[in-house]
PDB file of C-alpha atoms in Angstrom:
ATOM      1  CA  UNK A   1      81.203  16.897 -17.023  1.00  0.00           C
ATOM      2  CA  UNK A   2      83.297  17.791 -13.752  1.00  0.00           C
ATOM      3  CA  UNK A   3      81.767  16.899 -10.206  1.00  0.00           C
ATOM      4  CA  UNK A   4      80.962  20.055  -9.157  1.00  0.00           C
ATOM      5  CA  UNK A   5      78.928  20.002 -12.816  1.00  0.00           C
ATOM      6  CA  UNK A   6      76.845  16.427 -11.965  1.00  0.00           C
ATOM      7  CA  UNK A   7      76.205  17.415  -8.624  1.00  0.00           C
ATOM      8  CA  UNK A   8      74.939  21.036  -9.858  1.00  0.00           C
ATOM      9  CA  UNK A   9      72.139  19.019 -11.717  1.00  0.00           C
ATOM     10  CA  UNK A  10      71.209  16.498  -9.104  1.00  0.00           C
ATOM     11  CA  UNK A  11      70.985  18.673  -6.159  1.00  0.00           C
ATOM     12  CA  UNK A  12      73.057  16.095  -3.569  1.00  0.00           C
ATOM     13  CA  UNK A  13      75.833  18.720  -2.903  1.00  0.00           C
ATOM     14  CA  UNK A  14      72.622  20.684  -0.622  1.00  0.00           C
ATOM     15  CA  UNK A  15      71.901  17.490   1.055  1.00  0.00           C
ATOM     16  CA  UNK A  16      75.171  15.915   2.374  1.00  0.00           C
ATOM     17  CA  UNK A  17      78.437  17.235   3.711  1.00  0.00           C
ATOM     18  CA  UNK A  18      81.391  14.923   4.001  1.00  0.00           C
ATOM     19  CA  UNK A  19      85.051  16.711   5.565  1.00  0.00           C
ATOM     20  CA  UNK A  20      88.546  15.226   3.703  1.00  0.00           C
ATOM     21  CA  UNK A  21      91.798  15.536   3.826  1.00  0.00           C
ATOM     22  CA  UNK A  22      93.996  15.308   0.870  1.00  0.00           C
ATOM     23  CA  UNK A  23      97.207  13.121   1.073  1.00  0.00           C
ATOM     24  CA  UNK A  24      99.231  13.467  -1.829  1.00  0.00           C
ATOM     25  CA  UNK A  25     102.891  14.010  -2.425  1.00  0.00           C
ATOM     26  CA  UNK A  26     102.418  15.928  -5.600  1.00  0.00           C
ATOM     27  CA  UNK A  27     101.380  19.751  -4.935  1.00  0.00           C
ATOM     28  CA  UNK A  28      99.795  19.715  -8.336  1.00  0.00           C
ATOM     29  CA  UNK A  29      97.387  16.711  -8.286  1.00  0.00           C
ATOM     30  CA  UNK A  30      96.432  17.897  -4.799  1.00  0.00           C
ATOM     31  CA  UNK A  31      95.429  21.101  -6.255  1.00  0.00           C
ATOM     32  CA  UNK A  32      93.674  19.326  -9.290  1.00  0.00           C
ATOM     33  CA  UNK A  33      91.410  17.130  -7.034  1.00  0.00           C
ATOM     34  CA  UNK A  34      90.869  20.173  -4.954  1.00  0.00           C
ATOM     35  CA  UNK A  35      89.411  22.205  -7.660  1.00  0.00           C
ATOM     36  CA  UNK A  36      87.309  18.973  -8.942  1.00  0.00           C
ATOM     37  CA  UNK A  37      85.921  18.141  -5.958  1.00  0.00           C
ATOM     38  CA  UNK A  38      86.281  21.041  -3.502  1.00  0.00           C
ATOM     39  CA  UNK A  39      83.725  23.165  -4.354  1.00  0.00           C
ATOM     40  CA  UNK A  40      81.396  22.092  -0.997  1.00  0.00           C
ATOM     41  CA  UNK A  41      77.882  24.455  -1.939  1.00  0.00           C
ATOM     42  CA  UNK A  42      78.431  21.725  -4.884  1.00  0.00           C
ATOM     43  CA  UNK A  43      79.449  18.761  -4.244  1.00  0.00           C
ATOM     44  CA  UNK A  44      79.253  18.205  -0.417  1.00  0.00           C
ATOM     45  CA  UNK A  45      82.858  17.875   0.155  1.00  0.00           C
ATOM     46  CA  UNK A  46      84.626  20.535   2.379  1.00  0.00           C
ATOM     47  CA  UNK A  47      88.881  20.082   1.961  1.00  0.00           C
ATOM     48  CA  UNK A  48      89.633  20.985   5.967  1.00  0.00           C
ATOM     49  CA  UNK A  49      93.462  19.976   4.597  1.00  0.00           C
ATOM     50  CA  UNK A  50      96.385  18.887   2.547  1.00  0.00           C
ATOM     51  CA  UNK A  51      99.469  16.838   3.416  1.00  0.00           C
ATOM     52  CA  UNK A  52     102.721  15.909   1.057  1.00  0.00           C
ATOM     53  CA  UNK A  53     104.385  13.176   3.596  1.00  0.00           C
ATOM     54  CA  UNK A  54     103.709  10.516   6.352  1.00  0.00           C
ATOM     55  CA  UNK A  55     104.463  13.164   9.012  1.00  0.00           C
ATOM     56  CA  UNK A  56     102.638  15.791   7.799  1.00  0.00           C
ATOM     57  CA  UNK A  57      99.061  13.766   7.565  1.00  0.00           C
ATOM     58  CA  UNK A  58      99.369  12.619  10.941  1.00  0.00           C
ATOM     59  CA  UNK A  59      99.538  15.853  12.163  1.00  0.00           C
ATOM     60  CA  UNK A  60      96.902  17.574   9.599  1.00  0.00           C
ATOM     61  CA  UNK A  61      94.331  14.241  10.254  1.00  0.00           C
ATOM     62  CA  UNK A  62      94.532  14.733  14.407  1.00  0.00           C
ATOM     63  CA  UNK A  63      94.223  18.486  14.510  1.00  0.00           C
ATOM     64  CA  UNK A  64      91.232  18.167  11.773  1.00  0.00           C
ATOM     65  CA  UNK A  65      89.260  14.887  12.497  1.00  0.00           C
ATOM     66  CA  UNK A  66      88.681  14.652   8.872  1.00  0.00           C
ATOM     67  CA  UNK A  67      85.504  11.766   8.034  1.00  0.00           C
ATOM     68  CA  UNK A  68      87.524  10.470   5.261  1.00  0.00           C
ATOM     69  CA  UNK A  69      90.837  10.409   4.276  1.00  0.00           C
ATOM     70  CA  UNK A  70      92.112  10.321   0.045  1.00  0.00           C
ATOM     71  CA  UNK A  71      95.602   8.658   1.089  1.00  0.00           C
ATOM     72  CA  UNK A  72      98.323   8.268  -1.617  1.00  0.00           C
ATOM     73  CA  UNK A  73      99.691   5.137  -1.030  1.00  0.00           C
ATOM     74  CA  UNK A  74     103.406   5.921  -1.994  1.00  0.00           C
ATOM     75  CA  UNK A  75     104.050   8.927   0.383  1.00  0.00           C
ATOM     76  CA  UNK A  76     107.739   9.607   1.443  1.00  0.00           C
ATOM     77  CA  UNK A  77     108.317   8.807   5.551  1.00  0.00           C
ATOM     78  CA  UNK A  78     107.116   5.010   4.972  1.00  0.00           C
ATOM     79  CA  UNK A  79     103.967   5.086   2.614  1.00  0.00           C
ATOM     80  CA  UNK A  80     100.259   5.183   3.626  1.00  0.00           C
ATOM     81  CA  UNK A  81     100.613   2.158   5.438  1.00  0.00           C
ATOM     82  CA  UNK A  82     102.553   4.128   7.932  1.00  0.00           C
ATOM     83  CA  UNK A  83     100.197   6.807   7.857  1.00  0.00           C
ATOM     84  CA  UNK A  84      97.212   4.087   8.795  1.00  0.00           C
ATOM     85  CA  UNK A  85      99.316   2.587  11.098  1.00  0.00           C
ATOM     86  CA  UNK A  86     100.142   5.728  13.232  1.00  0.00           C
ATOM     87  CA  UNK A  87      96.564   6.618  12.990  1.00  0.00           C
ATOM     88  CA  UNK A  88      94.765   3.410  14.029  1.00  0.00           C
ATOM     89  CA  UNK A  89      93.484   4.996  17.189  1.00  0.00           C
ATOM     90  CA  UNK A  90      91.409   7.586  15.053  1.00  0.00           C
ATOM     91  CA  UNK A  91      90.348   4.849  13.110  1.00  0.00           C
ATOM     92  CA  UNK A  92      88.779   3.265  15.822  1.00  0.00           C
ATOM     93  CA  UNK A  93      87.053   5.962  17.659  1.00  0.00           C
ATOM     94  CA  UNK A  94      83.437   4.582  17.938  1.00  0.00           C
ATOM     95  CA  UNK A  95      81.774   8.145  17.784  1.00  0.00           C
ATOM     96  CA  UNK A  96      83.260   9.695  14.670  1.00  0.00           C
ATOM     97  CA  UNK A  97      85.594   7.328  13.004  1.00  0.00           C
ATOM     98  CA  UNK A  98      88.482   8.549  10.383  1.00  0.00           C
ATOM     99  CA  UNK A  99      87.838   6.537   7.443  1.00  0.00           C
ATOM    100  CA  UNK A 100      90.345   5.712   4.550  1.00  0.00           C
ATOM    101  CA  UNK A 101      90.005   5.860   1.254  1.00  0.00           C
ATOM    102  CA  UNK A 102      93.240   4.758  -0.806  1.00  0.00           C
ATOM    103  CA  UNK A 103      93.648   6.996  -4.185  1.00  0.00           C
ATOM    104  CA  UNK A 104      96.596   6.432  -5.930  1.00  0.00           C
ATOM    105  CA  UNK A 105      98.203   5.642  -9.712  1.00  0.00           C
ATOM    106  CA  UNK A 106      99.367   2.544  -8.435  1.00  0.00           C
ATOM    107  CA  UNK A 107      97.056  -0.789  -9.357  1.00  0.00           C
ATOM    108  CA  UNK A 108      99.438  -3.367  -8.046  1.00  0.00           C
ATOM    109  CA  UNK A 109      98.319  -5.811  -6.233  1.00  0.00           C
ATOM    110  CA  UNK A 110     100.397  -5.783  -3.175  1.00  0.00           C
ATOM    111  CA  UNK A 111     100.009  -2.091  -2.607  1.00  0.00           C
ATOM    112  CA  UNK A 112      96.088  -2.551  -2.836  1.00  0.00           C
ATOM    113  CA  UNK A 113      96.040  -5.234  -0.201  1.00  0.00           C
ATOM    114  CA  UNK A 114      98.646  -3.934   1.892  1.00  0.00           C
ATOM    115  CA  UNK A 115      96.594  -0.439   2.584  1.00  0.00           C
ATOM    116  CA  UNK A 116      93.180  -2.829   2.990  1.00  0.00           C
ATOM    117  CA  UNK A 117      95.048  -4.895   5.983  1.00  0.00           C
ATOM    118  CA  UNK A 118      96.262  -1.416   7.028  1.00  0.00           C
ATOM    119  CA  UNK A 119      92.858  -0.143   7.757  1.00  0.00           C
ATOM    120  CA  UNK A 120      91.660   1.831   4.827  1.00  0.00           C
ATOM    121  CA  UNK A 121      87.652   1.497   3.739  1.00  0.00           C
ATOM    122  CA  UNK A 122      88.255   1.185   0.084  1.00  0.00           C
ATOM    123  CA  UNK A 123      91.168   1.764  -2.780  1.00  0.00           C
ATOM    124  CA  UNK A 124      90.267   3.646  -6.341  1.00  0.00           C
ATOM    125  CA  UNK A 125      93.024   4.744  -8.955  1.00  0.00           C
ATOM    126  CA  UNK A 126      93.491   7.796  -9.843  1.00  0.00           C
ATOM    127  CA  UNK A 127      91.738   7.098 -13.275  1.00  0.00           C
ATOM    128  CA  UNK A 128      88.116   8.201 -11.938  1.00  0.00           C
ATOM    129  CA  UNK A 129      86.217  10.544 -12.529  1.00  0.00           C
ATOM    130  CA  UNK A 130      85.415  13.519 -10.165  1.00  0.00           C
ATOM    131  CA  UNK A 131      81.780  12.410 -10.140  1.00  0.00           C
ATOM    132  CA  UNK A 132      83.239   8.318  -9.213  1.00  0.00           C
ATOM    133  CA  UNK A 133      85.281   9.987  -6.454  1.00  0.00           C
ATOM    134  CA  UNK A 134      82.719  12.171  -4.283  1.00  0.00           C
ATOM    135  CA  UNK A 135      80.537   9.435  -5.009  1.00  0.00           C
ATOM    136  CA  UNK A 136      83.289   6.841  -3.369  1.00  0.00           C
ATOM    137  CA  UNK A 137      83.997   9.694  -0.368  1.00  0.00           C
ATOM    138  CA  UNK A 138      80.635   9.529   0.495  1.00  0.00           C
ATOM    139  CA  UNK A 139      80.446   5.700   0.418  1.00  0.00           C
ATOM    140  CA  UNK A 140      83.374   5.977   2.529  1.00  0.00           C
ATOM    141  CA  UNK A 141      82.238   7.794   5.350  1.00  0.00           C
ATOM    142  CA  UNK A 142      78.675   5.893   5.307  1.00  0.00           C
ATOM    143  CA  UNK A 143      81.077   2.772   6.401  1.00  0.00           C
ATOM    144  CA  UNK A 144      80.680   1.124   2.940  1.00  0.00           C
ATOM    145  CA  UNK A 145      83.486  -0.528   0.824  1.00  0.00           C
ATOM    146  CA  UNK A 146      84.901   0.976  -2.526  1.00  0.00           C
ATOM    147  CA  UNK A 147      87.358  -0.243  -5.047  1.00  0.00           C
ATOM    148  CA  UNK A 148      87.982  -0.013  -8.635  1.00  0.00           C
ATOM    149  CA  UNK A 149      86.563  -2.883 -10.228  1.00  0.00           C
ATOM    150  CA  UNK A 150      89.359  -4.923 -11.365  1.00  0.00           C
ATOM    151  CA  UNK A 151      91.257  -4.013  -7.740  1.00  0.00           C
ATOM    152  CA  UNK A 152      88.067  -5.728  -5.650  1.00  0.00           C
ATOM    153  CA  UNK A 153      89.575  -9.057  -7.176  1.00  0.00           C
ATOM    154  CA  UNK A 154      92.834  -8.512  -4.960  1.00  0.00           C
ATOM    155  CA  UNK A 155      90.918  -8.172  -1.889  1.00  0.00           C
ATOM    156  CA  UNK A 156      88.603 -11.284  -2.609  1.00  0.00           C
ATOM    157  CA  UNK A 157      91.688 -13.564  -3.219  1.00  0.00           C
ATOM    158  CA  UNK A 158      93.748 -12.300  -0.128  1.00  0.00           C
ATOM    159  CA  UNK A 159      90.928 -12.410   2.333  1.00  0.00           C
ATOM    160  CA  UNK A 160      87.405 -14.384   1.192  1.00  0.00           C
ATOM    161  CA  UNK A 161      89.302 -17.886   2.336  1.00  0.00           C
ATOM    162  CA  UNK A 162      91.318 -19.305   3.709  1.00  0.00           C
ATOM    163  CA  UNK A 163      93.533 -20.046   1.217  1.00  0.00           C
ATOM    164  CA  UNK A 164      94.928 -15.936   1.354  1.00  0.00           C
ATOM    165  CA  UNK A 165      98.493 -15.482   0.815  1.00  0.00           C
ATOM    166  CA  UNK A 166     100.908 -14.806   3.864  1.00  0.00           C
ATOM    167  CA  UNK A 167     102.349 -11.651   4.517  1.00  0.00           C
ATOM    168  CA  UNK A 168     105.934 -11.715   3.211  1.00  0.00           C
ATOM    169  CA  UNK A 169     107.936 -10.214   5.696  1.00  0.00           C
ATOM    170  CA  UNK A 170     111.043  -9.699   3.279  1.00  0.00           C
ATOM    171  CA  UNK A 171     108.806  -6.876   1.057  1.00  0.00           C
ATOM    172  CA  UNK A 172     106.870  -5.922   4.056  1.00  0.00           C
ATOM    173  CA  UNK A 173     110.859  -4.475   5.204  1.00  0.00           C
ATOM    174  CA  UNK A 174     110.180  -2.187   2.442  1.00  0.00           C
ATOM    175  CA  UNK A 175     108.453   1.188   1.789  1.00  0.00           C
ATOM    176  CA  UNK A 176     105.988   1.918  -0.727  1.00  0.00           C
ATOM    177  CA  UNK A 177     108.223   3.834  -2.702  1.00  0.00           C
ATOM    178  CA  UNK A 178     111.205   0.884  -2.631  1.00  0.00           C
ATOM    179  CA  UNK A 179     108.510  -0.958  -3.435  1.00  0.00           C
ATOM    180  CA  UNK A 180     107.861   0.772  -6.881  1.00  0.00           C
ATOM    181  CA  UNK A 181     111.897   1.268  -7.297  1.00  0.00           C
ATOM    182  CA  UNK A 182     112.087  -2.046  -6.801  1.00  0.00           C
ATOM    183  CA  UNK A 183     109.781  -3.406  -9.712  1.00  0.00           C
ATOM    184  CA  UNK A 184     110.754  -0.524 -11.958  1.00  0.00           C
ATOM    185  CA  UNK A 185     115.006  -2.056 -11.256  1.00  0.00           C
ATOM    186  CA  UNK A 186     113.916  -5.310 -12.189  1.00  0.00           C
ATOM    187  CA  UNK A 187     111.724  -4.374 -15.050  1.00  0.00           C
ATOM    188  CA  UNK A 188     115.170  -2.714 -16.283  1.00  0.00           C
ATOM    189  CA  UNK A 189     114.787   0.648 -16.202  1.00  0.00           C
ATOM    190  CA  UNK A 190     117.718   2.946 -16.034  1.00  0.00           C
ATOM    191  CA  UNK A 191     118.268   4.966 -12.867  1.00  0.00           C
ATOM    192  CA  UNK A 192     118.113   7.820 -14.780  1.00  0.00           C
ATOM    193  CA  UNK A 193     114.011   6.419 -16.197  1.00  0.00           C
ATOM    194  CA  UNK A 194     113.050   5.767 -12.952  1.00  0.00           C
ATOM    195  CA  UNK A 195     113.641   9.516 -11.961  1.00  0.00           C
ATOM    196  CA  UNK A 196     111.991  10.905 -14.773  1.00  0.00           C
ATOM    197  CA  UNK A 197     109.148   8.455 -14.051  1.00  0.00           C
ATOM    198  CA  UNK A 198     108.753   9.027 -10.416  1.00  0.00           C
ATOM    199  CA  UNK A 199     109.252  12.737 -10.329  1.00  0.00           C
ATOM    200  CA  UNK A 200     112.265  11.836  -8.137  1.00  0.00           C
ATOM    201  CA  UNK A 201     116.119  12.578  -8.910  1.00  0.00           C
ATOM    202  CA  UNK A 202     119.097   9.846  -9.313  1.00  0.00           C
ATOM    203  CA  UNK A 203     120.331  10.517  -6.617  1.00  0.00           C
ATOM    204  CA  UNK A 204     117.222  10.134  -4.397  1.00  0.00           C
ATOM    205  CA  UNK A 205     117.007   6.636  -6.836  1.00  0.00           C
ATOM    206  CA  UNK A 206     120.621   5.459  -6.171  1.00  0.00           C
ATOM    207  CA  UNK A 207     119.627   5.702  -2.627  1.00  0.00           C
ATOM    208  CA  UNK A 208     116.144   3.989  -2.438  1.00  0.00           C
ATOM    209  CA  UNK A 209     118.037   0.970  -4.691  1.00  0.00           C
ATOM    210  CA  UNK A 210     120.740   0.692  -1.896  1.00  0.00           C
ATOM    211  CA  UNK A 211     118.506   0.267   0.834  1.00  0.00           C
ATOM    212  CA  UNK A 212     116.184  -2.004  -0.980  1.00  0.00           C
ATOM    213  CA  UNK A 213     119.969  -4.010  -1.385  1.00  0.00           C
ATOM    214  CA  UNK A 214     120.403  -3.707   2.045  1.00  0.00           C
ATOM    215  CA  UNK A 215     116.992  -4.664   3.532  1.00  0.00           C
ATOM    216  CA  UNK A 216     116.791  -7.844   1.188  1.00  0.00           C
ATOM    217  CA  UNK A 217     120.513  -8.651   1.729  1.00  0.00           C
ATOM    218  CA  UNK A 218     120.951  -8.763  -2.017  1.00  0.00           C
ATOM    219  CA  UNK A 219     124.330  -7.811  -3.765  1.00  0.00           C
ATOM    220  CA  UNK A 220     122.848  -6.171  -7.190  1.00  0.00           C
ATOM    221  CA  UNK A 221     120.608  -5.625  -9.595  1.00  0.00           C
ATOM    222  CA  UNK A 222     120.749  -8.832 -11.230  1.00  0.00           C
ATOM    223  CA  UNK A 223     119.761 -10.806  -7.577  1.00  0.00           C
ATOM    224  CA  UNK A 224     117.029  -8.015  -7.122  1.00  0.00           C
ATOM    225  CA  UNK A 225     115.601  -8.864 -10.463  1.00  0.00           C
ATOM    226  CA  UNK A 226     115.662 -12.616  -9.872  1.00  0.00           C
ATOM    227  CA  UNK A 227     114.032 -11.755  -6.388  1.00  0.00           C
ATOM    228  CA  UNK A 228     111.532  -9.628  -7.491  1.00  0.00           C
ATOM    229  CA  UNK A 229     110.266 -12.058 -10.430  1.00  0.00           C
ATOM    230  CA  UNK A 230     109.913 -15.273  -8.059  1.00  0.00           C
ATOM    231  CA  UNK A 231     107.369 -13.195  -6.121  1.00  0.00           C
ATOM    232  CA  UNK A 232     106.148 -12.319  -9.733  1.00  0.00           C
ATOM    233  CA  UNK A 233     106.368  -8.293  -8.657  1.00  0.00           C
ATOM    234  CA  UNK A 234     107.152  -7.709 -12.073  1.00  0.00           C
TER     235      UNK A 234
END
């Protein structure tokens, strides 16, 4: 049963209206969550606007005022930490806060906390269901919390003592997409994989690889791999 489907049945869709913006590098996916959840005399939830890159949702979240945001977390321009970061102002706007919610593929620990100390309300993979995810936007904008259940672990662990890791500046040089080239490299994946995997081309791989190099002052693969598995990224 699709969102629009549930909330046909229950009648909330009448009752509560909740403004998004989709941020999403992939035209397609956008379009899929539009048509699951975008149908507002339904479900609630009005789509005011769609970005592909960092730049892009800036711009589209200050000229809308979305409530919430669905933010990808590997966006090209430096992520959706960089989109949180450049919008911390609208965060904190005491009358009509924007409000975060992290959607993404990725269930990796460091990008989960990384977008929680970066501002967003919540962080849900892209495994839900249309139902889970109006449900979550609504949360959302109400000022609750919302994670996938085995990602609410992360956040416990990095901030419910005192005990919570440091921030690691090294991988904290990196983007969230050298991030994911970087543990695909030292999982041993061919250039040519990685691509395919990240709807990216070689070329675009070569030269996320040789800034990773770069930023970690590493010489090759080999050193990145060793790198990458004593912070047990793998």
């Amino acid at each position: 049963m699709s969102a629009t489907e549930a909330l046909q049945g229950s009648g909330e869709g009448a009752a509560r209206r909740a403004r998004v913006v989709l941020v999403d590098d992939h035209r397609m996916f956008r379009t899929g969550v539009q048509a699951e959840i975008g149908q507002t005399d339904s479900t609630g939830v009005e789509v005011v606007g769609e970005a592909a890159d960092v730049d892009q949702a800036v711009t589209v979240i200050t000229a809308t005022r979305p409530e919430v945001v669905l933010l990808d977390v590997h966006l090209p321009g430096g992520g959706g930490v960089e989109v949180l970061r450049r919008c911390a102002s609208l965060m904190a706007d005491p009358d009509c806060p924007v409000r975060f919610l992290a959607l993404s593929v990725s269930d990796a620990a460091e990008d989960v906390i990384g977008v929680i100390r970066g501002g967003a309300r919540g962080y849900v993979t892209k495994t839900i269901t249309g139902t889970d995810l109006v449900d979550a936007i609504f949360r959302v904008k109400e000022g609750d919390a919302v994670f996938s259940p085995r990602l609410a672990g992360f956040v416990l662990d990095a901030f419910a003592n005192t005990d919570a890791p440091p921030v690691d500046e090294d991988l904290d040089r990196l983007t969230q997409r050298e991030r994911e080239v970087l543990r695909l490299i030292a999982r041993g994946y061919a250039y040519k994989e990685i691509a395919k995997q990240l709807f990216i081309s070689v070329k675009t791989v070569e030269s996320h690889v040789s800034a990773v190099l770069r930023k970690l002052q590493l010489s090759n693969r080999h050193e990145l791999t060793r790198w990458a598995t004593a912070r047990r990224l793998i």
